[in-house]
Short mmCIF file of N, CA and C and ligand atoms in Angstrom, two decimals:
data_model
loop_
_atom_site.label_atom_id
_atom_site.label_comp_id
_atom_site.label_asym_id
_atom_site.label_seq_id
_atom_site.Cartn_x
_atom_site.Cartn_y
_atom_site.Cartn_z
N MET C 1 -27.63 248.71 153.72
CA MET C 1 -27.06 247.23 152.89
C MET C 1 -28.61 246.27 152.66
N ASN C 2 -28.63 246.23 151.25
CA ASN C 2 -29.63 245.53 151.17
C ASN C 2 -29.67 244.02 150.64
N GLN C 3 -30.70 243.45 150.39
CA GLN C 3 -30.93 242.13 149.94
C GLN C 3 -29.89 241.75 148.80
N GLN C 4 -30.01 242.80 147.42
CA GLN C 4 -29.44 242.76 146.55
C GLN C 4 -28.05 242.48 146.72
N HIS C 5 -27.28 243.32 147.82
CA HIS C 5 -25.81 243.03 147.46
C HIS C 5 -25.57 241.73 148.41
N ASN C 6 -26.74 241.01 149.17
CA ASN C 6 -26.22 239.81 149.56
C ASN C 6 -26.51 238.93 148.49
N GLU C 7 -26.87 238.79 147.64
CA GLU C 7 -27.24 237.85 146.77
C GLU C 7 -25.94 237.93 145.68
N GLU C 8 -25.17 238.84 145.92
CA GLU C 8 -23.64 239.01 145.01
C GLU C 8 -23.19 237.70 145.79
N PHE C 9 -23.34 237.43 146.99
CA PHE C 9 -22.25 236.09 147.21
C PHE C 9 -23.28 235.27 147.52
N GLY C 10 -24.65 234.73 147.00
CA GLY C 10 -25.19 233.85 147.11
C GLY C 10 -26.25 233.43 148.16
N GLY C 11 -26.45 234.52 148.67
CA GLY C 11 -27.34 234.84 149.91
C GLY C 11 -27.07 234.78 151.11
N GLY C 12 -27.43 235.79 152.35
CA GLY C 12 -26.91 235.55 153.42
C GLY C 12 -27.51 236.16 154.38
N ILE C 13 -27.79 235.68 155.50
CA ILE C 13 -29.20 235.94 156.48
C ILE C 13 -28.47 237.71 156.81
N PHE C 14 -27.30 237.97 157.29
CA PHE C 14 -27.06 239.53 157.87
C PHE C 14 -26.25 240.09 156.83
N ALA C 15 -26.66 241.20 156.54
CA ALA C 15 -26.08 242.47 155.45
C ALA C 15 -24.88 242.03 155.40
N ARG C 16 -24.19 242.63 154.58
CA ARG C 16 -22.83 242.19 154.49
C ARG C 16 -21.99 243.21 155.24
N GLY C 17 -22.11 244.64 155.35
CA GLY C 17 -21.50 245.15 155.95
C GLY C 17 -20.42 246.04 155.32
N GLU C 18 -19.58 246.86 155.63
CA GLU C 18 -18.40 247.79 155.08
C GLU C 18 -17.60 246.77 154.65
N LYS C 19 -16.72 247.20 153.61
CA LYS C 19 -15.40 246.28 153.37
C LYS C 19 -14.26 246.83 154.99
N ASN C 20 -13.93 245.63 155.57
CA ASN C 20 -13.34 245.31 156.54
C ASN C 20 -11.51 245.86 156.48
N ASP C 21 -11.88 247.10 156.17
CA ASP C 21 -10.24 247.85 156.20
C ASP C 21 -9.78 247.92 157.71
N ALA C 22 -10.41 247.87 158.38
CA ALA C 22 -9.97 247.99 160.17
C ALA C 22 -8.82 246.47 160.19
N TYR C 23 -9.33 245.64 159.74
CA TYR C 23 -8.30 244.55 159.88
C TYR C 23 -7.56 243.92 158.30
N ALA C 24 -7.39 244.92 157.79
CA ALA C 24 -7.53 244.35 156.12
C ALA C 24 -6.17 243.58 156.44
N ARG C 25 -5.38 244.31 157.21
CA ARG C 25 -3.66 244.01 156.99
C ARG C 25 -3.57 242.66 157.91
N TYR C 26 -4.77 242.06 158.36
CA TYR C 26 -4.60 240.45 158.79
C TYR C 26 -5.43 239.54 157.91
N PHE C 27 -5.64 240.15 156.78
CA PHE C 27 -6.37 239.25 155.99
C PHE C 27 -5.75 239.04 154.23
N THR C 28 -5.68 237.93 153.86
CA THR C 28 -5.36 237.90 152.38
C THR C 28 -7.03 238.25 151.58
N GLY C 29 -6.99 238.87 150.97
CA GLY C 29 -8.23 239.24 149.93
C GLY C 29 -9.26 240.15 151.02
N THR C 30 -9.98 240.25 150.05
CA THR C 30 -11.55 241.42 150.67
C THR C 30 -12.51 240.70 151.37
N SER C 31 -12.42 241.16 152.49
CA SER C 31 -13.52 240.87 153.63
C SER C 31 -14.34 241.98 153.76
N TYR C 32 -15.70 241.85 154.25
CA TYR C 32 -16.56 242.22 154.88
C TYR C 32 -16.81 242.49 156.50
N LEU C 33 -16.78 243.71 156.91
CA LEU C 33 -17.56 243.30 158.08
C LEU C 33 -18.72 243.89 159.14
N ASN C 34 -19.85 243.32 159.52
CA ASN C 34 -21.06 244.31 159.57
C ASN C 34 -20.90 243.66 161.27
N MET C 35 -20.87 244.83 162.45
CA MET C 35 -20.85 244.56 163.88
C MET C 35 -22.62 244.26 164.04
N LEU C 36 -22.63 243.44 164.44
CA LEU C 36 -24.32 242.91 164.93
C LEU C 36 -24.59 243.35 166.40
N SER C 37 -23.50 243.04 167.11
CA SER C 37 -23.53 243.43 168.72
C SER C 37 -22.14 243.72 169.27
N THR C 38 -22.47 245.29 169.80
CA THR C 38 -21.02 245.58 170.39
C THR C 38 -21.01 245.76 171.94
N GLU C 39 -22.21 245.57 172.34
CA GLU C 39 -22.34 245.61 173.87
C GLU C 39 -22.57 244.36 174.25
N ARG C 40 -21.89 244.20 175.73
CA ARG C 40 -21.95 243.08 176.50
C ARG C 40 -21.19 241.86 175.78
N LEU C 41 -21.77 241.72 174.50
CA LEU C 41 -21.02 240.70 173.89
C LEU C 41 -20.63 240.89 172.61
N ALA C 42 -19.45 241.04 171.68
CA ALA C 42 -19.38 241.10 170.63
C ALA C 42 -19.99 239.70 169.89
N ILE C 43 -20.57 240.41 168.62
CA ILE C 43 -21.06 239.37 167.71
C ILE C 43 -20.82 240.16 166.19
N TYR C 44 -20.50 239.77 165.49
CA TYR C 44 -20.22 240.33 164.11
C TYR C 44 -20.19 239.03 162.77
N ASN C 45 -20.60 239.61 161.60
CA ASN C 45 -20.87 239.21 160.75
C ASN C 45 -19.68 239.27 159.95
N VAL C 46 -19.09 238.41 159.08
CA VAL C 46 -17.58 238.62 158.43
C VAL C 46 -18.18 237.68 157.07
N THR C 47 -17.64 238.50 155.74
CA THR C 47 -17.78 237.97 154.55
C THR C 47 -17.04 237.75 153.69
N PHE C 48 -16.31 237.05 153.27
CA PHE C 48 -15.03 236.71 152.80
C PHE C 48 -15.67 236.53 150.85
N GLU C 49 -14.92 237.19 150.41
CA GLU C 49 -14.58 236.93 149.25
C GLU C 49 -14.21 235.85 148.26
N PRO C 50 -14.27 235.36 147.34
CA PRO C 50 -13.54 234.10 147.03
C PRO C 50 -12.23 233.69 147.08
N GLY C 51 -11.30 233.12 147.89
CA GLY C 51 -9.89 233.12 147.73
C GLY C 51 -9.55 233.87 149.35
N CYS C 52 -10.53 234.28 149.70
CA CYS C 52 -10.25 235.20 150.94
C CYS C 52 -9.88 234.44 152.47
N ARG C 53 -9.07 234.73 153.35
CA ARG C 53 -8.98 234.14 154.34
C ARG C 53 -8.40 234.88 155.32
N ASN C 54 -8.49 234.85 156.39
CA ASN C 54 -7.77 235.56 157.75
C ASN C 54 -6.35 234.96 157.81
N PHE C 55 -5.03 235.51 158.54
CA PHE C 55 -4.12 235.14 158.85
C PHE C 55 -3.90 234.29 159.99
N TRP C 56 -3.29 233.30 160.14
CA TRP C 56 -3.06 232.69 161.62
C TRP C 56 -3.41 233.28 162.60
N HIS C 57 -4.07 233.21 163.53
CA HIS C 57 -4.27 234.02 165.09
C HIS C 57 -4.58 232.91 166.28
N ILE C 58 -4.63 233.74 167.45
CA ILE C 58 -5.30 233.37 168.40
C ILE C 58 -5.83 233.91 169.02
N HIS C 59 -6.81 233.16 169.46
CA HIS C 59 -8.21 234.19 170.69
C HIS C 59 -7.52 233.95 172.08
N HIS C 60 -6.61 234.70 172.85
CA HIS C 60 -6.31 234.32 173.95
C HIS C 60 -7.67 234.58 175.37
N LYS C 61 -7.43 233.69 175.90
CA LYS C 61 -8.06 233.94 177.31
C LYS C 61 -9.85 233.35 176.50
N GLY C 62 -10.55 234.07 175.84
CA GLY C 62 -12.06 233.67 175.69
C GLY C 62 -12.25 232.70 174.67
N GLY C 63 -11.52 232.38 173.43
CA GLY C 63 -11.98 231.85 172.45
C GLY C 63 -12.79 232.65 171.50
N GLN C 64 -13.70 231.59 170.18
CA GLN C 64 -14.54 232.39 169.28
C GLN C 64 -15.24 231.03 169.31
N ILE C 65 -16.51 231.44 168.65
CA ILE C 65 -17.69 230.26 168.20
C ILE C 65 -18.00 231.26 166.76
N LEU C 66 -18.08 230.35 165.73
CA LEU C 66 -18.39 230.74 164.11
C LEU C 66 -19.56 230.17 163.95
N LEU C 67 -20.54 230.95 163.48
CA LEU C 67 -21.73 230.33 162.88
C LEU C 67 -21.90 230.45 161.34
N VAL C 68 -21.71 229.57 160.58
CA VAL C 68 -21.62 229.69 159.12
C VAL C 68 -22.91 229.78 158.61
N THR C 69 -23.26 231.08 157.63
CA THR C 69 -24.40 231.38 157.28
C THR C 69 -24.60 231.17 155.68
N ALA C 70 -23.64 231.24 155.27
CA ALA C 70 -23.24 231.25 153.43
C ALA C 70 -22.48 230.89 153.03
N GLY C 71 -22.72 230.07 151.76
CA GLY C 71 -21.00 229.89 150.94
C GLY C 71 -20.51 228.84 151.53
N CYS C 72 -18.92 228.20 151.20
CA CYS C 72 -18.30 227.29 151.52
C CYS C 72 -16.97 228.03 152.12
N GLY C 73 -16.54 227.38 152.85
CA GLY C 73 -15.07 227.67 153.23
C GLY C 73 -14.61 227.12 153.87
N TRP C 74 -13.63 227.22 154.89
CA TRP C 74 -12.72 226.46 155.70
C TRP C 74 -12.45 226.89 156.99
N TYR C 75 -12.27 226.02 157.77
CA TYR C 75 -11.54 226.35 159.05
C TYR C 75 -10.40 225.39 159.36
N GLN C 76 -9.14 225.83 159.72
CA GLN C 76 -7.98 225.10 160.27
C GLN C 76 -7.29 225.11 161.24
N GLN C 77 -7.12 224.27 162.21
CA GLN C 77 -6.18 224.49 163.49
C GLN C 77 -4.94 223.88 162.92
N TRP C 78 -3.46 224.94 163.65
CA TRP C 78 -2.64 224.69 163.47
C TRP C 78 -2.14 222.89 163.60
N GLY C 79 -1.85 222.49 162.70
CA GLY C 79 -1.10 220.74 162.64
C GLY C 79 -2.29 219.96 162.32
N ALA C 80 -3.41 220.35 161.96
CA ALA C 80 -4.57 219.52 161.93
C ALA C 80 -5.00 219.95 160.26
N PRO C 81 -5.29 218.74 159.82
CA PRO C 81 -6.25 219.11 158.26
C PRO C 81 -7.48 220.27 158.32
N ALA C 82 -7.81 220.78 157.16
CA ALA C 82 -8.79 221.80 157.14
C ALA C 82 -9.88 221.19 157.12
N ARG C 83 -11.00 221.76 157.79
CA ARG C 83 -12.41 221.09 157.56
C ARG C 83 -12.95 222.27 156.90
N ALA C 84 -13.80 221.45 155.85
CA ALA C 84 -14.74 222.26 154.73
C ALA C 84 -15.82 222.81 155.98
N LEU C 85 -16.40 224.13 155.52
CA LEU C 85 -17.31 224.76 156.05
C LEU C 85 -18.87 224.96 155.07
N ARG C 86 -19.93 224.35 155.86
CA ARG C 86 -21.14 224.67 154.55
C ARG C 86 -22.00 225.53 156.13
N PRO C 87 -23.25 226.20 155.54
CA PRO C 87 -24.07 226.97 155.85
C PRO C 87 -24.77 226.02 157.19
N GLY C 88 -24.99 226.40 158.62
CA GLY C 88 -25.41 225.48 159.38
C GLY C 88 -24.25 225.20 160.27
N ASP C 89 -23.25 224.97 159.90
CA ASP C 89 -22.02 224.17 160.54
C ASP C 89 -21.70 225.05 161.70
N VAL C 90 -21.17 224.96 162.72
CA VAL C 90 -20.60 225.66 163.79
C VAL C 90 -19.20 225.03 164.27
N VAL C 91 -18.24 226.19 164.15
CA VAL C 91 -17.22 225.82 164.84
C VAL C 91 -16.77 226.38 166.29
N ASN C 92 -16.61 225.66 167.22
CA ASN C 92 -16.06 226.02 168.61
C ASN C 92 -14.63 226.14 168.72
N ILE C 93 -14.28 227.51 168.85
CA ILE C 93 -12.85 227.57 168.79
C ILE C 93 -12.10 227.87 170.33
N PRO C 94 -11.62 226.85 170.47
CA PRO C 94 -10.78 227.18 172.36
C PRO C 94 -9.97 228.11 172.20
N PRO C 95 -9.80 228.73 173.25
CA PRO C 95 -8.89 229.92 173.79
C PRO C 95 -7.32 229.28 173.24
N GLU C 96 -6.56 229.91 173.01
CA GLU C 96 -5.11 229.79 172.68
C GLU C 96 -4.63 228.44 171.65
N THR C 97 -5.76 228.19 170.85
CA THR C 97 -5.52 227.56 169.38
C THR C 97 -5.31 228.36 168.58
N LYS C 98 -4.17 228.26 167.95
CA LYS C 98 -3.83 229.05 166.48
C LYS C 98 -4.58 227.99 165.23
N HIS C 99 -5.01 229.15 164.28
CA HIS C 99 -6.15 229.01 163.34
C HIS C 99 -6.23 229.76 162.44
N TRP C 100 -6.93 229.60 161.39
CA TRP C 100 -7.74 230.43 160.43
C TRP C 100 -8.71 230.11 159.93
N HIS C 101 -9.70 231.11 159.26
CA HIS C 101 -10.81 230.50 158.49
C HIS C 101 -11.11 231.55 157.62
N GLY C 102 -11.89 231.46 156.20
CA GLY C 102 -11.89 231.88 155.46
C GLY C 102 -12.90 230.99 154.26
N ALA C 103 -12.66 231.62 153.05
CA ALA C 103 -13.80 231.44 151.70
C ALA C 103 -12.97 230.30 151.16
N ALA C 104 -13.73 229.30 150.75
CA ALA C 104 -12.74 228.44 149.45
C ALA C 104 -12.45 229.22 148.41
N LYS C 105 -11.53 228.62 147.80
CA LYS C 105 -11.09 229.51 146.58
C LYS C 105 -11.95 229.96 145.42
N ASP C 106 -12.88 229.10 144.87
CA ASP C 106 -14.29 229.24 144.04
C ASP C 106 -15.83 229.85 144.94
N SER C 107 -15.85 230.34 146.11
CA SER C 107 -17.05 230.60 146.62
C SER C 107 -16.59 231.88 147.79
N TRP C 108 -17.80 232.86 147.62
CA TRP C 108 -18.16 233.24 148.77
C TRP C 108 -18.46 232.65 150.23
N PHE C 109 -18.16 233.20 151.19
CA PHE C 109 -18.37 232.74 152.52
C PHE C 109 -18.66 233.70 153.86
N ALA C 110 -19.53 233.57 154.06
CA ALA C 110 -20.02 234.42 155.56
C ALA C 110 -19.92 233.19 156.52
N HIS C 111 -19.77 234.06 157.66
CA HIS C 111 -19.85 233.43 158.93
C HIS C 111 -19.83 234.88 160.17
N VAL C 112 -21.16 234.05 161.27
CA VAL C 112 -21.06 235.01 162.60
C VAL C 112 -19.86 234.89 163.21
N ALA C 113 -19.61 235.57 164.02
CA ALA C 113 -18.42 235.01 164.68
C ALA C 113 -19.11 235.54 166.35
N VAL C 114 -18.64 234.84 167.46
CA VAL C 114 -18.79 235.49 168.77
C VAL C 114 -17.76 235.39 169.33
N GLU C 115 -17.43 236.31 170.05
CA GLU C 115 -16.15 236.05 170.55
C GLU C 115 -16.35 236.01 172.30
N VAL C 116 -16.05 234.80 172.76
CA VAL C 116 -16.29 234.48 174.09
C VAL C 116 -15.72 235.42 174.87
N PRO C 117 -16.68 235.99 175.90
CA PRO C 117 -15.98 237.19 176.60
C PRO C 117 -15.35 236.50 177.70
N ALA C 118 -13.96 237.01 178.12
CA ALA C 118 -13.32 236.69 178.90
C ALA C 118 -12.18 237.50 179.57
N GLU C 119 -11.94 237.93 180.95
CA GLU C 119 -10.98 239.02 181.33
C GLU C 119 -9.72 238.75 180.70
N GLY C 120 -9.25 239.91 180.44
CA GLY C 120 -7.94 239.88 179.72
C GLY C 120 -8.22 239.38 178.25
N SER C 121 -9.17 239.42 177.67
CA SER C 121 -8.84 238.55 176.35
C SER C 121 -8.49 239.18 175.19
N CYS C 122 -7.56 239.03 174.11
CA CYS C 122 -6.83 239.41 173.17
C CYS C 122 -6.94 238.85 172.03
N ASN C 123 -6.96 239.12 171.04
CA ASN C 123 -6.25 238.47 169.39
C ASN C 123 -5.03 238.67 168.98
N GLU C 124 -4.55 237.53 168.76
CA GLU C 124 -3.02 237.60 168.10
C GLU C 124 -2.99 237.19 166.97
N TRP C 125 -2.30 238.30 166.43
CA TRP C 125 -2.15 237.64 164.90
C TRP C 125 -1.38 237.43 164.24
N LEU C 126 -0.77 236.63 163.63
CA LEU C 126 0.22 235.93 163.28
C LEU C 126 0.70 235.90 161.63
N GLU C 127 1.29 234.93 161.21
CA GLU C 127 1.59 235.00 159.82
C GLU C 127 0.67 234.58 158.84
N ALA C 128 0.72 235.02 157.54
CA ALA C 128 -0.76 234.67 156.50
C ALA C 128 -0.79 233.05 156.31
N VAL C 129 -1.61 232.96 155.87
CA VAL C 129 -1.69 231.35 155.41
C VAL C 129 -1.30 231.50 154.16
N SER C 130 -0.26 230.83 153.74
CA SER C 130 0.47 230.84 152.54
C SER C 130 -0.66 230.45 151.05
N ASP C 131 -0.02 230.77 149.99
CA ASP C 131 -1.01 230.62 148.93
C ASP C 131 -0.55 228.91 148.71
N GLU C 132 0.51 228.57 148.60
CA GLU C 132 0.82 227.27 148.82
C GLU C 132 0.11 225.88 149.50
N GLU C 133 0.03 226.52 150.77
CA GLU C 133 -0.66 225.85 151.38
C GLU C 133 -2.43 225.76 151.41
N TYR C 134 -2.52 227.28 151.26
CA TYR C 134 -4.18 227.36 150.76
C TYR C 134 -4.78 226.90 149.50
N ASN C 135 -3.28 227.09 148.42
CA ASN C 135 -4.05 225.95 147.01
C ASN C 135 -4.32 224.72 146.73
N ARG C 136 -3.52 224.16 148.42
CA ARG C 136 -3.17 222.65 148.11
C ARG C 136 -4.81 222.09 148.64
N LEU C 137 -5.74 223.21 149.31
CA LEU C 137 -6.95 222.77 149.46
C LEU C 137 -8.14 222.40 148.51
N GLU C 138 -8.65 221.35 148.47
CA GLU C 138 -9.67 221.13 147.30
C GLU C 138 -10.69 221.91 147.33
N SER C 139 -11.00 222.27 145.91
CA SER C 139 -12.00 222.97 145.50
C SER C 139 -13.20 222.67 146.58
N SER C 140 -13.82 223.70 146.94
CA SER C 140 -15.27 223.49 147.76
C SER C 140 -16.40 222.66 146.78
N ALA C 141 -16.12 222.84 145.35
CA ALA C 141 -17.39 222.48 144.78
C ALA C 141 -17.28 220.94 144.55
MN1 MN F 28 -10.94 233.32 164.75
#
């Protein structure tokens, strides 16, 4: 991956990586995954095309920390208003919290995700964020 590819989504610190085929069934739209660390601590860069977001999901036991590196996006916990995200924002997602994250409809978006290690941790994937609820979010611009 080279700088030119990163510029396609407005510049990112980490390479975009390959199409995220392994988890495509848990995303609406196309995302890209670049594993930055697979030993001791799982750290990976996720890039979302405009309109792309993951399904509602829960990180059991460990939780997850997001470090926003590029573009504009959203984070939403179940039952709470969506939070707009910009580069430099940090989202600390507690375990057992139903949530989703992804791009704004008109912007690429990238974050680094850190999986908080815990005994017996796992991810539970739930329903998609419907177009109706997603389209209710304001444009990031
Ligand atoms: Mn998550």
